[in-house]
Structures are given as C-alpha cells and as structure tokens.
XYZ file of C-alpha atoms in Angstrom:
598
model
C -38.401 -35.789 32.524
C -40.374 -35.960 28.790
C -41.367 -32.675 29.525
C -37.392 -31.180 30.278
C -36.221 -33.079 27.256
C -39.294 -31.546 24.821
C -38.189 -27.647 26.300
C -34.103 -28.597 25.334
C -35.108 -29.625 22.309
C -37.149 -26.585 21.278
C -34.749 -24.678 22.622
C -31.910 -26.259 20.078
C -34.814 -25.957 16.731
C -34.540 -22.353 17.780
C -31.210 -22.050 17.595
C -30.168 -23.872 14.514
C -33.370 -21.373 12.484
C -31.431 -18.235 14.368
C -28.483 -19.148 12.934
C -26.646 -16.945 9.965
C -26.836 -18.344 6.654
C -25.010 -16.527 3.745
C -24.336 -18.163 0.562
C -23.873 -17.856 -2.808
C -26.151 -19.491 -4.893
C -25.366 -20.081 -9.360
C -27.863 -20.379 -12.224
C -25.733 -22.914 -13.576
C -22.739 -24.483 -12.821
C -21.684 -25.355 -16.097
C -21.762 -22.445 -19.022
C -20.581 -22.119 -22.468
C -17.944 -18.847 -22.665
C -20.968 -17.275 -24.573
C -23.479 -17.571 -22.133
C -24.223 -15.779 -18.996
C -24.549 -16.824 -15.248
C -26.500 -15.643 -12.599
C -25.006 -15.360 -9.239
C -27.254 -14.811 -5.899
C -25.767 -13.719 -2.659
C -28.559 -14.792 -0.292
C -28.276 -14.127 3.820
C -31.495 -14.677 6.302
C -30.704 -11.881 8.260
C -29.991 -7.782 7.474
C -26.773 -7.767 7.386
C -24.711 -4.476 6.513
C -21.746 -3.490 4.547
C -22.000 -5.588 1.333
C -19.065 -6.818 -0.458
C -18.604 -8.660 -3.530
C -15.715 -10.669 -4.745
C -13.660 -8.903 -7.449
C -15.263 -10.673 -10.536
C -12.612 -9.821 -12.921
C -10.204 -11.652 -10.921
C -11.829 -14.497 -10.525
C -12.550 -14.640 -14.611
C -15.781 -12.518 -15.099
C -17.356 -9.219 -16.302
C -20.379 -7.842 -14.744
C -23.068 -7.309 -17.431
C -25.668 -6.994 -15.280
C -26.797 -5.419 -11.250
C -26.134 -5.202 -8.644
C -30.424 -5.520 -8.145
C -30.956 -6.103 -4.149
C -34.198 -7.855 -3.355
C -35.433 -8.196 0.643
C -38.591 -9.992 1.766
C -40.112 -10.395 5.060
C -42.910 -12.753 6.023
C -44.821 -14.274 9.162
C -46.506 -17.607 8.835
C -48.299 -18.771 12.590
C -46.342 -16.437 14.582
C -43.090 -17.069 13.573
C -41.272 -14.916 10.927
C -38.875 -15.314 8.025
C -36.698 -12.624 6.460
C -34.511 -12.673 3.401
C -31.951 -10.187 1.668
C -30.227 -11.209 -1.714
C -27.670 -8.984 -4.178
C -27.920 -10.009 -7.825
C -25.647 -9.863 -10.697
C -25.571 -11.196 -14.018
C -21.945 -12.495 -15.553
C -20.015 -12.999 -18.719
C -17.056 -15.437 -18.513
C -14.045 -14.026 -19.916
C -12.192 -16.869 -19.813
C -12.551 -21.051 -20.212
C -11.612 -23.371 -17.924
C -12.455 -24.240 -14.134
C -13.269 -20.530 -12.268
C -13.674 -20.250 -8.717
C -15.935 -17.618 -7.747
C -14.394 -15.633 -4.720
C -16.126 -15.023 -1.105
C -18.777 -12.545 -0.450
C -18.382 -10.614 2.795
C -20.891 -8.825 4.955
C -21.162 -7.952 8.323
C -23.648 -8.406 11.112
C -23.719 -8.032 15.021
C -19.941 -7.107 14.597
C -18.881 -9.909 13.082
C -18.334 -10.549 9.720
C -19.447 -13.642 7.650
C -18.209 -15.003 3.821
C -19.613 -16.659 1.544
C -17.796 -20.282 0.841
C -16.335 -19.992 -2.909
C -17.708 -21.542 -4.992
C -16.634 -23.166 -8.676
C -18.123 -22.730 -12.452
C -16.731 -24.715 -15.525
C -17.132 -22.498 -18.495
C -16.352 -24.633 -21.918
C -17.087 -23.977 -25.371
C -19.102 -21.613 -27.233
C -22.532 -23.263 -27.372
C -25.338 -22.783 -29.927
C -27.074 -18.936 -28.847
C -30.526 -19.893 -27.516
C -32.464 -17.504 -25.396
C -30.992 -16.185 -22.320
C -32.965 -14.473 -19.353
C -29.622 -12.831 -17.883
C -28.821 -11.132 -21.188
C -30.987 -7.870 -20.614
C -31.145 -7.768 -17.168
C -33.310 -4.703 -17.437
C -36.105 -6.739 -18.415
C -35.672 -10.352 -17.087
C -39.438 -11.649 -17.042
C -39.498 -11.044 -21.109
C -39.759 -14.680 -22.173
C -40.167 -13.647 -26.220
C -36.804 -12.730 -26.909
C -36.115 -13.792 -30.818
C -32.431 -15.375 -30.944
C -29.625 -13.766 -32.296
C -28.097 -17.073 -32.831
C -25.269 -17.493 -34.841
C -26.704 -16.254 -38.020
C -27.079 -12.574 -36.463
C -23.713 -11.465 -35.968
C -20.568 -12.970 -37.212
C -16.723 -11.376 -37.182
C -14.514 -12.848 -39.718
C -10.743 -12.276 -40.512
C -9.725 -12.221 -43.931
C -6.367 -13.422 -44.993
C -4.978 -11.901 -48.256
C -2.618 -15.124 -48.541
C -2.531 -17.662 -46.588
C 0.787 -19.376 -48.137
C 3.232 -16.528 -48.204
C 7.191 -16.412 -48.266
C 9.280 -15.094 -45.267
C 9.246 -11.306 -45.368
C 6.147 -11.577 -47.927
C 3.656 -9.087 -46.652
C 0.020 -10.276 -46.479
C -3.163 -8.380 -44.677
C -5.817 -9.465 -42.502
C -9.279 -7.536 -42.241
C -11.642 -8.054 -39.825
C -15.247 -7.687 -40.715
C -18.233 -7.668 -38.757
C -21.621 -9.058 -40.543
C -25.100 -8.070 -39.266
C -28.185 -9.707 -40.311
C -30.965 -7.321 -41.403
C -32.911 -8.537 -38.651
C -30.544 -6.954 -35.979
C -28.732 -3.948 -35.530
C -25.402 -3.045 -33.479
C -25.149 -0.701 -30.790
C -21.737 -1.134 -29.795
C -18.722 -3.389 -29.155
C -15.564 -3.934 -27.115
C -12.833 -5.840 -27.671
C -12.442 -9.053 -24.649
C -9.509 -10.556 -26.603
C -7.026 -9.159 -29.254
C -5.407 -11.224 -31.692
C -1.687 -11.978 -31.196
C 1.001 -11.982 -34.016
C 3.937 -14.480 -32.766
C 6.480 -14.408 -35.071
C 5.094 -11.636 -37.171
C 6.091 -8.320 -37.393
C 2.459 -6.450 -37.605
C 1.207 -3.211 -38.287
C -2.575 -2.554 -37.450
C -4.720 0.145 -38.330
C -7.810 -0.163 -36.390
C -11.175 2.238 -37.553
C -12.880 4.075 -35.106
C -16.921 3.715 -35.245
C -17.610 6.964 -36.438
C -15.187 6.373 -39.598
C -16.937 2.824 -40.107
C -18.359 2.165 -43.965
C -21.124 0.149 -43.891
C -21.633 -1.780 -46.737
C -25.273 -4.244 -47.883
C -24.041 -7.136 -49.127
C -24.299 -11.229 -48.757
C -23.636 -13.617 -46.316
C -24.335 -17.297 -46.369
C -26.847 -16.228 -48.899
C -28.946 -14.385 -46.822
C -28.706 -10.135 -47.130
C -26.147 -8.910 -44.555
C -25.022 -5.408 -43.202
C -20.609 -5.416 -43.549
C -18.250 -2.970 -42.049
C -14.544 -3.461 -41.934
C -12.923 -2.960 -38.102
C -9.585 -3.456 -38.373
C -6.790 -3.963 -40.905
C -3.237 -5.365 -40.513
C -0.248 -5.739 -42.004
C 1.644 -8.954 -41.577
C 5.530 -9.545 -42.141
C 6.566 -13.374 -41.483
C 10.008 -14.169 -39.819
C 9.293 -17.468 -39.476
C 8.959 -20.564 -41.891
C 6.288 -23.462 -40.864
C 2.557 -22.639 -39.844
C 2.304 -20.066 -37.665
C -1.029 -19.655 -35.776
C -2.956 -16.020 -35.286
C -4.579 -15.885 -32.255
C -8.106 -14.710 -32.994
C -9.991 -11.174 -32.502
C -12.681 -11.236 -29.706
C -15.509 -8.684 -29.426
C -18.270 -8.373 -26.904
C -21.387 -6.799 -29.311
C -24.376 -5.149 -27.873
C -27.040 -6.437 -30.493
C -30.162 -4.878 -30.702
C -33.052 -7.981 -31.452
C -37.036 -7.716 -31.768
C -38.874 -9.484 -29.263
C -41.598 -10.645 -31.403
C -44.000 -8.087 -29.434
C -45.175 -4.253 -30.604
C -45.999 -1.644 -28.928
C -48.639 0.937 -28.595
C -48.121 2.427 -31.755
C -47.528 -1.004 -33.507
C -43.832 -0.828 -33.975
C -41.996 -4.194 -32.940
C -40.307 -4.079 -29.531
C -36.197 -4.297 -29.566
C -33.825 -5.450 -26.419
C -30.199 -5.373 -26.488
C -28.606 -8.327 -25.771
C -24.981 -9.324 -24.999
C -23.209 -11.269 -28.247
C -19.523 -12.911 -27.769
C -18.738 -12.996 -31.568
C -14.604 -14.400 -32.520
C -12.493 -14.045 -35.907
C -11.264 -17.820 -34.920
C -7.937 -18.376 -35.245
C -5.903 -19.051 -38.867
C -2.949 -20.950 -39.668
C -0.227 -18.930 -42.078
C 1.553 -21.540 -43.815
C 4.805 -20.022 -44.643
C 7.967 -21.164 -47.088
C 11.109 -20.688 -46.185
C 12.934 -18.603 -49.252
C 14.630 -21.049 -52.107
C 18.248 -22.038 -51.252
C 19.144 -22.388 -54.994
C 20.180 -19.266 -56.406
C 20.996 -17.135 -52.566
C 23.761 -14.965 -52.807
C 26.550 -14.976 -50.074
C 25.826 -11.365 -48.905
C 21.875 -11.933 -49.045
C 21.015 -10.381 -45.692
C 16.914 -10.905 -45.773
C 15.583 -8.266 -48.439
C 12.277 -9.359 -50.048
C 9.959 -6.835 -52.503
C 11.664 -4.538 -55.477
C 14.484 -2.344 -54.457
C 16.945 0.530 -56.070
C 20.066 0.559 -55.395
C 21.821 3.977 -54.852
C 25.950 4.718 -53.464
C 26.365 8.171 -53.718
C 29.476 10.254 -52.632
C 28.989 13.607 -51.496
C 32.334 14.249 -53.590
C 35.125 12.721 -55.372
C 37.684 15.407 -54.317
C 39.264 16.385 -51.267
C 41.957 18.779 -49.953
C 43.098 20.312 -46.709
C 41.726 17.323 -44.776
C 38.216 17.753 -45.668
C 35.651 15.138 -45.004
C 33.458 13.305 -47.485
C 30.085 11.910 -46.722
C 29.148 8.171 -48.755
C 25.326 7.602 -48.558
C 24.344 3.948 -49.597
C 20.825 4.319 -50.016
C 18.057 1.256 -50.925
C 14.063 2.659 -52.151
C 11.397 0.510 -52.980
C 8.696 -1.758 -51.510
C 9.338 -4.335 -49.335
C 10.524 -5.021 -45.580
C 12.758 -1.831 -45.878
C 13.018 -2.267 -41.578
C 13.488 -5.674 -41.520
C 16.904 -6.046 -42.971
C 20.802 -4.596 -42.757
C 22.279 -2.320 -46.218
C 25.421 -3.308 -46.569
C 28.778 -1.932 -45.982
C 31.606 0.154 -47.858
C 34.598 -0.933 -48.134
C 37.935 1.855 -48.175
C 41.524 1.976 -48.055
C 43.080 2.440 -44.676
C 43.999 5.561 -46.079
C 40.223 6.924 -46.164
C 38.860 6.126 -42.493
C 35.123 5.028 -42.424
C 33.391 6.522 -39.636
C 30.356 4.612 -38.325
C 26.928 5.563 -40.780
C 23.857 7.995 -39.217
C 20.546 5.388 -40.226
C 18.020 7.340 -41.366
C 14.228 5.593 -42.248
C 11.560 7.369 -44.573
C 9.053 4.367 -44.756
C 5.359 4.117 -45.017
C 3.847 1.204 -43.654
C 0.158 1.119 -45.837
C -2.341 -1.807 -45.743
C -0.001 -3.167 -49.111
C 3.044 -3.525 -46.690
C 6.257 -0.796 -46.702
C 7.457 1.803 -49.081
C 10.093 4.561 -48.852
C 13.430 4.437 -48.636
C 16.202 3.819 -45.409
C 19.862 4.579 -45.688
C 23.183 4.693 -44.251
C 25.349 7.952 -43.908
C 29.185 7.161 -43.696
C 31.634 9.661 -43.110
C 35.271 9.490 -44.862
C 38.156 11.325 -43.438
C 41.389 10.990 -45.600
C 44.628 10.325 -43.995
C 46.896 11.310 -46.694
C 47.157 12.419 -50.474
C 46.615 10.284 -53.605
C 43.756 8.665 -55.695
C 41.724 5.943 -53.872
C 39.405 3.624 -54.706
C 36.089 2.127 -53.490
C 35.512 -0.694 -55.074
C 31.602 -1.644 -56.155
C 29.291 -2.647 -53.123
C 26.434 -5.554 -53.510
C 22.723 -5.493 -52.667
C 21.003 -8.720 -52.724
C 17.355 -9.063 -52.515
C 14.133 -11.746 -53.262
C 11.858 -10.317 -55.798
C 8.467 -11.538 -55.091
C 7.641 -11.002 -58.785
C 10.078 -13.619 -60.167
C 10.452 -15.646 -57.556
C 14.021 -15.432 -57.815
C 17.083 -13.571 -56.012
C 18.401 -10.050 -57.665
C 21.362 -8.630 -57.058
C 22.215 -4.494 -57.571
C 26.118 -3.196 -57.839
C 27.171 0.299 -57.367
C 29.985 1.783 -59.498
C 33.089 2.229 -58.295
C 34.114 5.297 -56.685
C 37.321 7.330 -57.276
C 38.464 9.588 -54.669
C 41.866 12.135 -54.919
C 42.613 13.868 -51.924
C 44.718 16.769 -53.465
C 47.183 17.643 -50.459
C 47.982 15.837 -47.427
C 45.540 16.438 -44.293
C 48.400 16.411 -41.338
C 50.432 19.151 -43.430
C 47.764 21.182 -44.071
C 46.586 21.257 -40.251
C 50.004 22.139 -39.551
C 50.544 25.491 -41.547
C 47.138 26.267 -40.188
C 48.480 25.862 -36.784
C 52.082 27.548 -37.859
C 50.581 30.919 -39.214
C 47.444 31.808 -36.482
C 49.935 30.902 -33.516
C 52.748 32.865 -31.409
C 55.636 30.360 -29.659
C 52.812 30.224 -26.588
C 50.324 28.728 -27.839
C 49.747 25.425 -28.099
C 49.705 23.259 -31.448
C 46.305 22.662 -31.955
C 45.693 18.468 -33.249
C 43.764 17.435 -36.066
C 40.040 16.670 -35.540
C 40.698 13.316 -37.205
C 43.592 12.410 -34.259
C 41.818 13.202 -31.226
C 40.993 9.866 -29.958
C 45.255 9.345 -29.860
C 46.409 10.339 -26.439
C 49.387 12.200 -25.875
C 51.121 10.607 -22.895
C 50.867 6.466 -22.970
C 49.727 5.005 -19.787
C 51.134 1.612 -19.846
C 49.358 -1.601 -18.618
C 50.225 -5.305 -18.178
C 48.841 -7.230 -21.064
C 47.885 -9.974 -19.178
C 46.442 -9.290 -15.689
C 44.515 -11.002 -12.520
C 40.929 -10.263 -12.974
C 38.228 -10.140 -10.448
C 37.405 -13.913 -11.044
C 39.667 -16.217 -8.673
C 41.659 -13.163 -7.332
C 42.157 -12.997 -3.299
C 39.005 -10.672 -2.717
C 36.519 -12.992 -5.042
C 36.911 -15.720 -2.507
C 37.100 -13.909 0.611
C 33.424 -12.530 -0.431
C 32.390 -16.062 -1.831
C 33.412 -17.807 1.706
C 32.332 -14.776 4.298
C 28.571 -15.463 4.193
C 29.751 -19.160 4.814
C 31.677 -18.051 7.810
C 29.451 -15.697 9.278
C 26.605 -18.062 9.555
C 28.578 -19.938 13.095
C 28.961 -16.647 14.320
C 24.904 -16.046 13.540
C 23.932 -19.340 14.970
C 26.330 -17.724 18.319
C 24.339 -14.609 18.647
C 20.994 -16.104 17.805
C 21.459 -19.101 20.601
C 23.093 -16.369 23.061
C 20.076 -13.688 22.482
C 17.539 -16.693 23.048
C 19.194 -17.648 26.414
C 19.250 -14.133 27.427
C 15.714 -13.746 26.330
C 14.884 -17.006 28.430
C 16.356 -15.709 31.576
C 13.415 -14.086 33.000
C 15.483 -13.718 36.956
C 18.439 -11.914 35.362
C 16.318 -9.996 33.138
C 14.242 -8.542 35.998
C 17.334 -8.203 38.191
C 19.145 -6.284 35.469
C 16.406 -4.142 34.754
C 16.449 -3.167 38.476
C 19.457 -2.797 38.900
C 19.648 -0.023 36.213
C 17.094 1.569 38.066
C 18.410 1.812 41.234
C 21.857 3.544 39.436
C 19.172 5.794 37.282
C 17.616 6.743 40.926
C 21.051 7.373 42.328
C 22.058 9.266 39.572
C 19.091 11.358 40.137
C 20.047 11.834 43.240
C 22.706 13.317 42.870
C 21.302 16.108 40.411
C 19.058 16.992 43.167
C 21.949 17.428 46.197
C 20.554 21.045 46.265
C 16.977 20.265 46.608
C 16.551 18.624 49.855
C 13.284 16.872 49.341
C 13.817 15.618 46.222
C 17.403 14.500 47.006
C 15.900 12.292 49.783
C 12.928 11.065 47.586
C 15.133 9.751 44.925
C 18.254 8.483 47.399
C 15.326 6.071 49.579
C 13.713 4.717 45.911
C 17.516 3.989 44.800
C 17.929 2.147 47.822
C 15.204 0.183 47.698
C 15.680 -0.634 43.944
C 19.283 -1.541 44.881
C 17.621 -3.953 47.237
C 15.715 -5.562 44.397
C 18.456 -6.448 41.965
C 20.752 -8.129 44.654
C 18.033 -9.559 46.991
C 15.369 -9.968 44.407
C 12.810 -9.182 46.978
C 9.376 -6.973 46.340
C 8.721 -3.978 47.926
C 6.417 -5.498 49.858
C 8.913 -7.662 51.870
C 11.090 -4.747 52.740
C 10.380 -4.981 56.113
C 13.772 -4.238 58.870
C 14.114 -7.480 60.176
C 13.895 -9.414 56.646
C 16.367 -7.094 55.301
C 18.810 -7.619 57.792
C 18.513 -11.415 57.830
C 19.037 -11.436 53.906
C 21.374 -9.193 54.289
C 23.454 -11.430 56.889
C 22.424 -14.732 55.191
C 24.177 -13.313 52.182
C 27.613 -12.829 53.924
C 27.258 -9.161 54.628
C 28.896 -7.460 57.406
C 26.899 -6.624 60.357
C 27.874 -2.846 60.586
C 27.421 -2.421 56.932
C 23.632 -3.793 57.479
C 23.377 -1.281 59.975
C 24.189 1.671 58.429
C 21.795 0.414 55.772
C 19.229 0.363 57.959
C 20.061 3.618 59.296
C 20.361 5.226 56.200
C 16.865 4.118 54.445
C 15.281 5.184 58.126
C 16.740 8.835 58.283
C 15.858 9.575 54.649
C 12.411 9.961 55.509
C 12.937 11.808 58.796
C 15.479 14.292 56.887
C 13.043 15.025 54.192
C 11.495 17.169 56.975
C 14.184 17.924 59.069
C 16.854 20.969 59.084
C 19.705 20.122 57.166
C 22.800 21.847 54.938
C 24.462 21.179 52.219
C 26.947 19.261 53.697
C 24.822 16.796 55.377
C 22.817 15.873 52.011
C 26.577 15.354 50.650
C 27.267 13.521 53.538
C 24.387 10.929 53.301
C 24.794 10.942 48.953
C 29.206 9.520 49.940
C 27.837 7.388 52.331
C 25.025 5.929 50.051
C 27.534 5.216 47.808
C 29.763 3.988 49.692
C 27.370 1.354 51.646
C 25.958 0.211 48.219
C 29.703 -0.385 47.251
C 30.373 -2.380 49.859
C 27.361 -4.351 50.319
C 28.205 -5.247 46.346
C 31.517 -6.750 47.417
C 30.060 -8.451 50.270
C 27.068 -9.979 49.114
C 27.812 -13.553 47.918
C-alpha cells in the first residue's frame, strides 16, 4: 500500500513540473512617468506564435526589444527549459496602467498571460537606469543626465495681459555642455483653452543654437517653437505644458581604444510645465455702446466707390479697418442708408499676417448699394470703437458722411431700355434689382397647423406603442411554433409528400421515374398523417392505423394495392393511360384518406 501511494504521488510531482507556465514578470511595479520598466514574458515550454499586448493602448511606448532569450539545462537526469521576450517601456501616461495579456500558442492551444498592473506617478529625480540603452544593458557607468542636462522651458512674454492682448510663448530647449542631443519627439503638446493661438514650430535643420547660461552653469539654447496667444477669456487660464521625449547623448565615464570618452544615448522625458495667464477683463469705464471687441491701433477707412449714380447703376461702400491687433477676432460695423438706397449683404475680405508680435493687415466689408429712385441721399457717419493697448483707454474713429445723387430714376430708365430693343413679342425684361418679387402671388394662411400636435405627429408618436402587443403576438406565436417539434416534423413531411407528387406528375411520360416518385409520395404521405418511420411501413401496420384512424376499409385497400403495383409496374408493360390512371387514382385515395382520417 506505501509503495502504491509513493508511485501516485510521483506521478502528480510530475504533472504539476509538466504543467505550462506563462507569465509576465515587471522590473518594478511602481515607476515615475520618467523612468522606464522592464517587462519579461517568461513560458517553460517552446511555445510558438508570440504575441504581445498592444503597449500603446495600455499606456506605453516601446523604447527598447523585442530581445528573446531561451535556455535549456539538465541537472540529475531531469531537464529544465526556458523561453522569455523582452522589452523595455516608457509610460506615456500617469495613473494606474494595466498591462494587457500576452498570447502564445502550444500543442494547439493557446495560453495568456494574466494582466498585470503598474502605477506610474511623478517625475522622479533621473538616477541611472539599466533599461535606458537597451543596446548595452550590463554598462553599470552610465554618468546621469539628471535634471541639470536637459531642460525645456516656455517663455511667457506677459503673463498679465488684457483680453485680446497678444502675448508669445517660446519654447527653449537647454543642453548642458556635458551632453549633446540627438533627437526629440513630441509625447504631449501644449493645449490653448480659451486662446486663440498661432504656432510656428522650427524644424531641426532651421534650429539656431545659441552658448549661453543656465542656472549659472554654460548651456547650449535653441528655440523650438513659438506661439502667438490671443485671450478670450478673463481669470487665469492654464497652458497645458509641451512634452518632448529627447535622445541625449551622455559619457559613460569609460574611453576607448584611442582614449576618447565613451557616449550612450539615453531616453530623457523633459516638460515646459504648465503656466497660469492671469488675464483682466477690459475697463468698463469709458466702453462705448457699439464697442464690439477691437484691441491694438486701428484706421478707420468708409470709402464709396462713387457719389453719383444714373440709369440704375450700382455703387459699391467698402468700410475698411488696418492696423495691428485681433483684426479676426472682431465684427466692422455696419452702414446705415435710406430705404431708397438698398444695402446688399458685404463680400469679407481678410489680408492679415499673423507674426510672432500678433496680427497686422487689414479686413473689410464690401457692401453693394442699388438705388431705388432719384434724389440726393445721405449716409450718415459710421463708428469704430476700439481698446488701444498704448493708452489703456477706448478710441473711437468716425467716417464722414457720404452724399449720394442718383441723377434719373432706375425703374424708368430700365423701361426705355426695354421699350426701344423690343418688338410687341417680346417680353418686358425686369430690373436686376426686382427679381426676387414674383409675378403671380401664391397665397397662404397666415396662421397654419404645423407638424407639432397635428393628426400624423401622434399617429407616429403612438404606433411604436401599439405595435409592441402585436410584437409580443408574433414573438409568443413563432416560439410555440418553434416548440412544436410533432407538427414541425409532420409539416415538413407533409410538404414532401405533395413535392414527390408533384414530381410525379412531371414524369407521367417517363414510366420509371413516374413510379419512383408516386411510391416515395406515398410513403411520405404516410408520415405526415400517421407519423410513422419508414421502417414501420409494414402491410398489416398500415392497415390497422389506417382503420384505427376511422378510414374506410376499401380506401385502405386500394392503398395497399396501389403502393404494391408501383413497384411491379416499374417493370411491367404499360401506356400512357395506365400511368394516368394510377397518378387520378393516387390522388384521389390520398384525398380521401385526408377526409377520413380522424
């Protein structure tokens, strides 16, 4: 008995060590979003057709791999093997990450990794990190970068601005002389809420690199990006900060052969921070009524095309505003003529620069004037408001006012053109300025029903409503039907025996075939009333069914009679009017026997 339970026991050791292990195994469960992590998909047997989790997905960048390691060994007979795929990580993101399952597959099956979770926090103090050149992961002399090697800063021109003031932020990059740069992307760009921005962004091979101080110590600076800022918002408004991922080249406190230090690059997370804009709302005291948000020096300009007009000729009015400020960020204001001149609506037209000192140019308003009928007019003086950053106070601009004499009357004048180029066939041609007047009036109610509370709104509001009893009918009555295994079969055989009689009848001038099909729809007739096999067709069962069921004896017979002779007349002579003959009386005994059966 000691010996049987020794053998089971063995036998279940063996069988836990054969069993697959895959796993994923961290360098750290806890990382700062400047650090790296190692991640080790392990598996004790060869398993094929890799997988890794999407990374990015789950809130990482591969920096690193994949590097696949597999080792083998035998210790006293008995032998281990081990397969692992490496990579090395960069979280792009804080906060609780779950890593995402591995897959491989093995024997046909497949096996996953269980998920597993990292906490990435704060930017910690840069201290030598094996996973940042993965080329070379045994060097152990790596000099830190730290936080005095590479830095990104954003510089605010003014931090305290008015609304519509236009400030700029740079963003530089500083690089110790100990270091160098060999390249950057960007993991996070900065966001302007309530700004409207402009950014001009400097490729590499454009960059200026400038010596100069940082912190006292001699720094490398190059500017990466500008930006031009326009507030529309008073209170302190945040800028989300500028995020680069640097590939900094740093000596590793070795030489080589020919006595020069060594250099590795490592992977630097360097960020602008984010700034707080404290903006101030424009002074109340002193804001004219038709102020519509102008801030920066402006000209004012309302300039007529012409003063005169005759023969219903058009004049175009072009109010005009030049300068620097938020030229695109605000409305020009609008003429206003005599019903006899009538103001089309104005063609905008923009010719504005946007430079790292904010907007110049010029934006204006076309306006089209059609007279109506002779006389002198007048448009009286229009207002442009503004804040002049300069004073600190509100201006206000005034055009002259604008005298226009239309010399004849526009309808008369279309009309002896239409009078002298036309016969008493052709049609009087309307003025341009009328078209939009129809010629016949189609009348309609003012007040009428609309679509809200008429008849049809509620008939489609209520319908779905009223459908759903007849849904719940169908969907119970398809269930029962579905549930009804019997009838089912007995329908389906039924609708075979009909297809086989049916066939039958296509084949009343082939003899064989005729029979063939005229004994299966027999049979199959037999099945849907009797619900009996094929198996049980024997004579005698069929006529004591048959009888049991209220059938008439003689019917029965000829039954019989019939499913005997179709296999005899398959071979015997016949004509054309015996295969009729048996295909009427087929039909007619399966008639019957319908009526019959009970």
């Amino acid at each position: 008995m000691k010996r049987i339970l020794i053998f089971v026991v063995a036998i279940m050791c063996n069988s836990l060590l054969a069993q697959v292990q895959f796993e994923a195994k961290l360098s750290k469960s806890s990382l700062g979003i400047n650090e790296r992590l190692r991640v080790d998909f392990t598996m004790n047997i060869d398993g094929d057709n890799f997988t890794p989790p999407n990374f990015e997905q789950s809130g990482f960048r591969i920096v690193g791999g994949p590097s696949q390691m597999v080792s083998q060994s035998w210790v006293n007979g008995r032998g281990t093997f081990n397969k692992s795929y490496s990579y090395v990580l960069m979280p792009l993101k804080k906060g609780n990450l779950i890593l995402k399952q591995a897959t491989i597959e093995y024997n046909g099956q497949i096996y996953k990794t269980a998920p597993v979770k990292v906490n990435v926090g704060e930017a910690v103090d840069e201290q030598y990190d094996p996973y940042s050149n993965p080329k070379r992961p045994n060097q152990r002399a790596i000099t830190a970068v730290g936080k005095e090697g590479v830095h990104l800063v954003a510089e605010i021109s003014n931090p305290n601005p008015y609304i519509n003031e236009p400030i700029t932020i740079q963003y530089k990059i500083y690089v110790n002389a100990r270091t160098s740069v060999a390249g950057w992307r960007e993991s996070a760009k900065p966001k302007y809420e309530n700004f409207w921005s402009q950014s001009e962004s400097i490729d590499a091979d454009n960059l200026k690199v400038v010596n100069t101080t940082f912190k006292g110590e001699s720094y490398r600076m190059a500017v990466l990006r500008r930006t031009v800022l326009y507030p529309q918002k008073a209170g302190n408004l945040v800028i989300e900060p500028l995020t680069l991922d640097v590939e900094v080249e740093v000596p590793t406190g070795r030489v080589d052969l020919f006595g020069e230090a060594e250099k590795v690059i490592q992977n630097k997370r360097v960020s602008a921070g984010s700034k707080v804009i404290n903006v101030k709302s424009l002074p109340e005291a002193g804001k004219p009524a038709d102020f519509t948000g102008a801030v920066g020096k402006f000209e004012f300009i309302v300039l007529p095309s012409a003063t005169t007009s005759q023969n219903g000729e058009s004049i175009d009015l072009v109010v005009s505003v030049s300068g620097k400020g938020n030229l695109k960020l605000f409305d020009l204001p609008k003429p206003e003529t005599p019903p006899a001149l009538e103001l089309y609506e104005p063609e905008h037209t923009e010719n504005v620069t946007t430079t790292i000192g904010g907007m110049t140019g010029s934006i204006s308003d076309r306006y089209t004037v059609v007279p109506q009928s002779k006389g002198n007019y007048s448009i009286k003086p229009i207002r442009f408001s503004y804040f002049d950053l300069e004073s600190k106070s509100y201006k206000t601009l005034s055009s002259k006012n604008i005298e226009i004499k239309v010399l004849s009357d526009p309808s008369a004048a279309v009309a002896s053109r239409n009078s002298s180029k036309a016969s008493g066939k052709q049609a009087v041609e309307v003025s341009k300025s009328f078209a939009f007047i129809k010629q016949k009036t189609s009348l309609k109610p003012v007040e009428s029903d609309g679509f809200l509370g008429s008849g049809l709104f509620y008939t489609l509001l209520f319908l779905p409503l009223m459908a759903i009893p007849l849904l719940v009918f169908v969907r119970k009555r398809k269930e029962a039907q579905d549930a009804d295994v019997v009838g089912n079969k007995l329908k389906r055989t039924s609708a075979l025996a009909k297809k086989y009689l049916s066939e039958a009848k296509l084949q009343l001038s082939n003899k064989e075939q005729f029979y063939i099909a005229l004994e299966k729809a027999m049979h199959n007739f037999l099945k849907a009333k009797l619900n009996i096999e094929t198996s049980e067709m024997s004579k005698d069962r069929i006529t004591e069914i048959l009888l049991s069921r209220n059938a008439n004896s003689e019917t029965v017979s000829q039954f019989i009679t019939l499913t005997e002779n179709c296999e005899f007349a398959r071979y015997a002579p016949s004509t054309s009017v015996t295969i009729q003959q048996d295909y009427d009386q087929a039909v007619n005994i399966i008639s019957d026997l319908e009526k019959q059966i009970s």
